[in-house]
XYZ file of C-alpha atoms in Angstrom:
237
model
C 23.823 -12.968 -10.668
C 22.499 -9.906 -12.516
C 24.393 -6.673 -12.911
C 23.008 -3.447 -11.403
C 19.562 -2.929 -12.966
C 18.059 0.261 -14.301
C 15.049 1.190 -12.141
C 12.240 3.639 -12.885
C 9.839 4.573 -10.049
C 6.690 6.595 -9.867
C 4.361 6.925 -6.877
C 0.599 7.178 -6.294
C -1.124 7.315 -2.887
C -4.399 5.617 -2.091
C -6.614 4.685 0.827
C -9.203 2.256 2.125
C -10.729 1.707 5.587
C -11.444 -0.346 8.830
C -13.426 -0.270 12.157
C -13.282 -1.400 15.755
C -15.653 -4.045 17.153
C -17.477 -3.532 20.454
C -17.702 0.215 19.963
C -20.328 2.307 21.860
C -23.459 2.891 19.841
C -25.259 6.128 19.097
C -29.029 6.353 19.024
C -30.696 5.163 15.791
C -31.277 8.638 14.360
C -27.634 9.700 14.795
C -26.286 6.448 13.450
C -28.489 6.804 10.378
C -27.229 10.380 9.899
C -23.571 9.295 10.240
C -23.907 6.337 7.904
C -25.840 8.243 5.215
C -23.227 10.973 5.064
C -20.110 8.893 5.507
C -21.255 6.667 2.659
C -20.632 9.608 0.387
C -17.060 9.841 1.642
C -16.072 6.194 1.254
C -12.431 5.681 0.408
C -11.363 4.640 -3.101
C -7.940 3.245 -3.963
C -7.035 6.192 -6.172
C -4.863 8.615 -4.279
C -5.714 11.576 -6.492
C -9.381 11.346 -5.402
C -8.869 10.644 -1.683
C -8.645 14.282 -0.638
C -11.630 15.383 -2.690
C -13.846 12.528 -1.540
C -12.988 12.965 2.116
C -13.278 16.745 1.963
C -16.701 16.846 0.337
C -18.099 13.957 2.373
C -16.672 15.310 5.620
C -18.001 18.816 4.980
C -21.505 17.549 4.360
C -21.277 15.369 7.470
C -20.107 18.204 9.697
C -22.894 20.538 8.479
C -25.575 17.932 9.257
C -24.203 16.430 12.451
C -22.427 18.163 15.303
C -22.587 15.883 18.369
C -22.730 17.236 21.956
C -19.673 16.774 24.136
C -21.045 13.600 25.741
C -21.345 11.947 22.348
C -17.961 12.925 20.932
C -16.328 9.620 21.808
C -19.198 7.652 20.318
C -19.094 9.811 17.198
C -15.374 9.141 16.768
C -16.044 5.411 17.108
C -18.802 5.598 14.479
C -16.419 7.346 12.056
C -13.669 4.808 12.704
C -16.272 2.134 12.113
C -16.235 2.981 8.409
C -12.864 1.198 8.201
C -14.353 -2.225 9.017
C -15.401 -2.692 5.402
C -11.790 -3.243 4.292
C -8.951 -5.201 5.882
C -6.157 -3.054 4.445
C -5.390 0.624 4.157
C -3.290 0.959 1.033
C -1.105 3.989 1.583
C 1.132 4.207 -1.450
C 1.631 2.604 -4.838
C 4.805 2.603 -6.931
C 5.355 1.496 -10.509
C 8.788 0.162 -11.398
C 10.686 -1.143 -14.399
C 13.845 -3.242 -14.259
C 15.945 -3.803 -17.391
C 19.038 -5.974 -17.067
C 21.231 -8.528 -18.829
C 21.326 -12.045 -17.388
C 24.292 -14.102 -18.705
C 24.940 -17.767 -18.128
C 27.811 -20.103 -18.957
C 28.676 -23.721 -18.234
C 31.771 -24.492 -16.196
C 34.261 -27.316 -15.986
C 33.597 -28.681 -12.513
C 33.276 -25.075 -11.322
C 36.989 -24.589 -12.021
C 36.726 -22.388 -15.074
C 34.123 -21.222 -17.632
C 33.508 -22.875 -20.966
C 33.143 -19.801 -23.173
C 31.578 -21.672 -26.117
C 28.564 -22.413 -23.852
C 27.775 -18.771 -23.033
C 24.252 -17.431 -23.458
C 22.477 -14.285 -22.271
C 19.059 -12.645 -21.997
C 18.146 -8.980 -21.854
C 14.995 -8.969 -19.724
C 12.511 -6.278 -18.771
C 10.368 -6.729 -15.688
C 7.737 -4.130 -14.789
C 5.169 -4.091 -12.067
C 3.386 -2.199 -9.282
C 4.191 -2.345 -5.596
C 1.565 -1.421 -3.025
C 2.356 -0.786 0.625
C -0.141 -0.266 3.413
C -1.392 -1.071 6.884
C -3.271 -4.092 8.233
C -6.489 -2.557 9.539
C -7.713 -5.862 11.015
C -5.431 -5.261 13.990
C -6.108 -1.518 14.268
C -7.446 -0.231 17.580
C -8.909 3.120 18.582
C -9.622 4.820 21.902
C -11.034 8.292 22.506
C -11.330 10.782 25.322
C -13.598 13.615 24.269
C -11.989 15.141 21.192
C -8.703 13.277 21.673
C -8.396 10.165 19.529
C -5.624 7.563 19.740
C -5.145 5.056 16.905
C -2.879 2.044 17.350
C -1.565 0.290 14.205
C 0.898 -2.403 13.174
C 3.868 -1.385 11.054
C 3.256 -0.943 7.305
C 4.167 -3.768 4.935
C 4.240 -4.560 1.208
C 0.640 -5.505 0.379
C 1.247 -6.711 -3.170
C 3.773 -6.817 -5.999
C 1.891 -7.241 -9.268
C 3.779 -7.654 -12.571
C 2.718 -5.785 -15.693
C 2.743 -8.613 -18.211
C 1.939 -6.271 -21.089
C 5.508 -5.001 -21.106
C 7.376 -7.663 -19.066
C 9.412 -10.103 -21.142
C 12.573 -10.868 -23.108
C 14.025 -7.892 -25.009
C 16.960 -9.792 -26.574
C 17.999 -13.435 -26.417
C 21.423 -14.827 -27.273
C 20.754 -18.548 -27.091
C 23.263 -21.350 -27.414
C 22.531 -24.884 -28.551
C 25.197 -26.119 -26.153
C 23.556 -24.281 -23.265
C 19.981 -23.465 -24.225
C 17.778 -21.093 -22.201
C 14.997 -22.960 -20.392
C 11.709 -21.902 -18.876
C 13.110 -22.323 -15.385
C 15.868 -19.854 -16.294
C 13.238 -17.199 -16.995
C 11.403 -18.050 -13.802
C 14.613 -17.492 -11.872
C 15.119 -14.116 -13.592
C 11.597 -13.086 -12.589
C 12.157 -14.088 -8.955
C 15.363 -12.086 -8.954
C 13.539 -9.035 -10.323
C 10.850 -9.310 -7.642
C 13.576 -9.448 -4.986
C 15.350 -6.424 -6.441
C 12.170 -4.397 -6.754
C 11.157 -4.958 -3.129
C 14.642 -4.384 -1.722
C 14.959 -1.123 -3.638
C 11.486 -0.024 -2.585
C 12.239 -0.649 1.112
C 15.618 1.097 0.811
C 13.863 4.029 -0.886
C 11.484 4.554 2.038
C 8.306 3.017 0.641
C 7.085 1.886 4.072
C 7.822 5.315 5.556
C 5.651 6.852 2.851
C 2.899 4.335 3.600
C 3.017 5.244 7.305
C 2.845 8.960 6.560
C 0.010 8.508 4.101
C -2.013 6.297 6.481
C -1.746 8.928 9.243
C -2.782 11.656 6.812
C -5.767 9.739 5.449
C -7.121 8.696 8.887
C -6.594 12.176 10.338
C -8.349 13.756 7.342
C -11.319 11.419 7.804
C -11.802 12.320 11.466
C -11.293 16.054 11.055
C -13.477 16.279 7.940
C -16.286 14.357 9.550
C -16.177 15.639 13.131
C -14.365 18.971 13.055
C -10.855 20.437 13.422
C -11.084 20.383 17.235
C -10.477 16.629 17.120
C -6.819 15.678 17.671
C -5.580 12.344 16.342
C -2.533 10.615 17.822
C -0.920 7.495 16.336
C 0.904 4.632 18.010
C 2.897 2.336 15.730
C 3.513 -1.055 17.325
C 6.956 -2.618 17.093
C 7.244 -5.295 14.423
């Protein structure tokens, strides 16, 4: 088993979208207005740009379309409908780097080590973890300017290795106990496990939940106005 690894984390938020089927429809002119303006505010998976895109797109939308009270629920549904284009809302992204030494030695019937068979590998494993929300199961209801969004708990969307820097840093091989490809595969699996366990312990899913609420709320308020109140319900896993 590996010793305690050295971890380096950085974070970057991002967002995508989803919509609800069977939503009430606006008249053709209003739908065209909503779609033409919201298209300018489409989410991108670069957290640094999310606020700017939503702010500008929402401001233009609000200046051009201010629905009467009877249409507020339908307007909220139309805005939420922009999320149907993506199945996931990626809330946060974290880069990590694990550097650790992985020794191995043969044993005599598991009774004691055979020191002349010892080998070791210093291995670096780097990658990017993304956590988000499954928007395919998202639901929305509205009552005037009150909006309620129901979501499943966040989860790790992906764990992608950075193969440009991942690899063996130092290898102490032994002809009596050579290092095999399957040994490296096992090291990589161990690094994936460590990276995800540390991310969960460090609150990655909590950050994804907070970011999802922020992004969805920003979309509604930017598009429809600050009088809209958004409430979230997180279903039990």
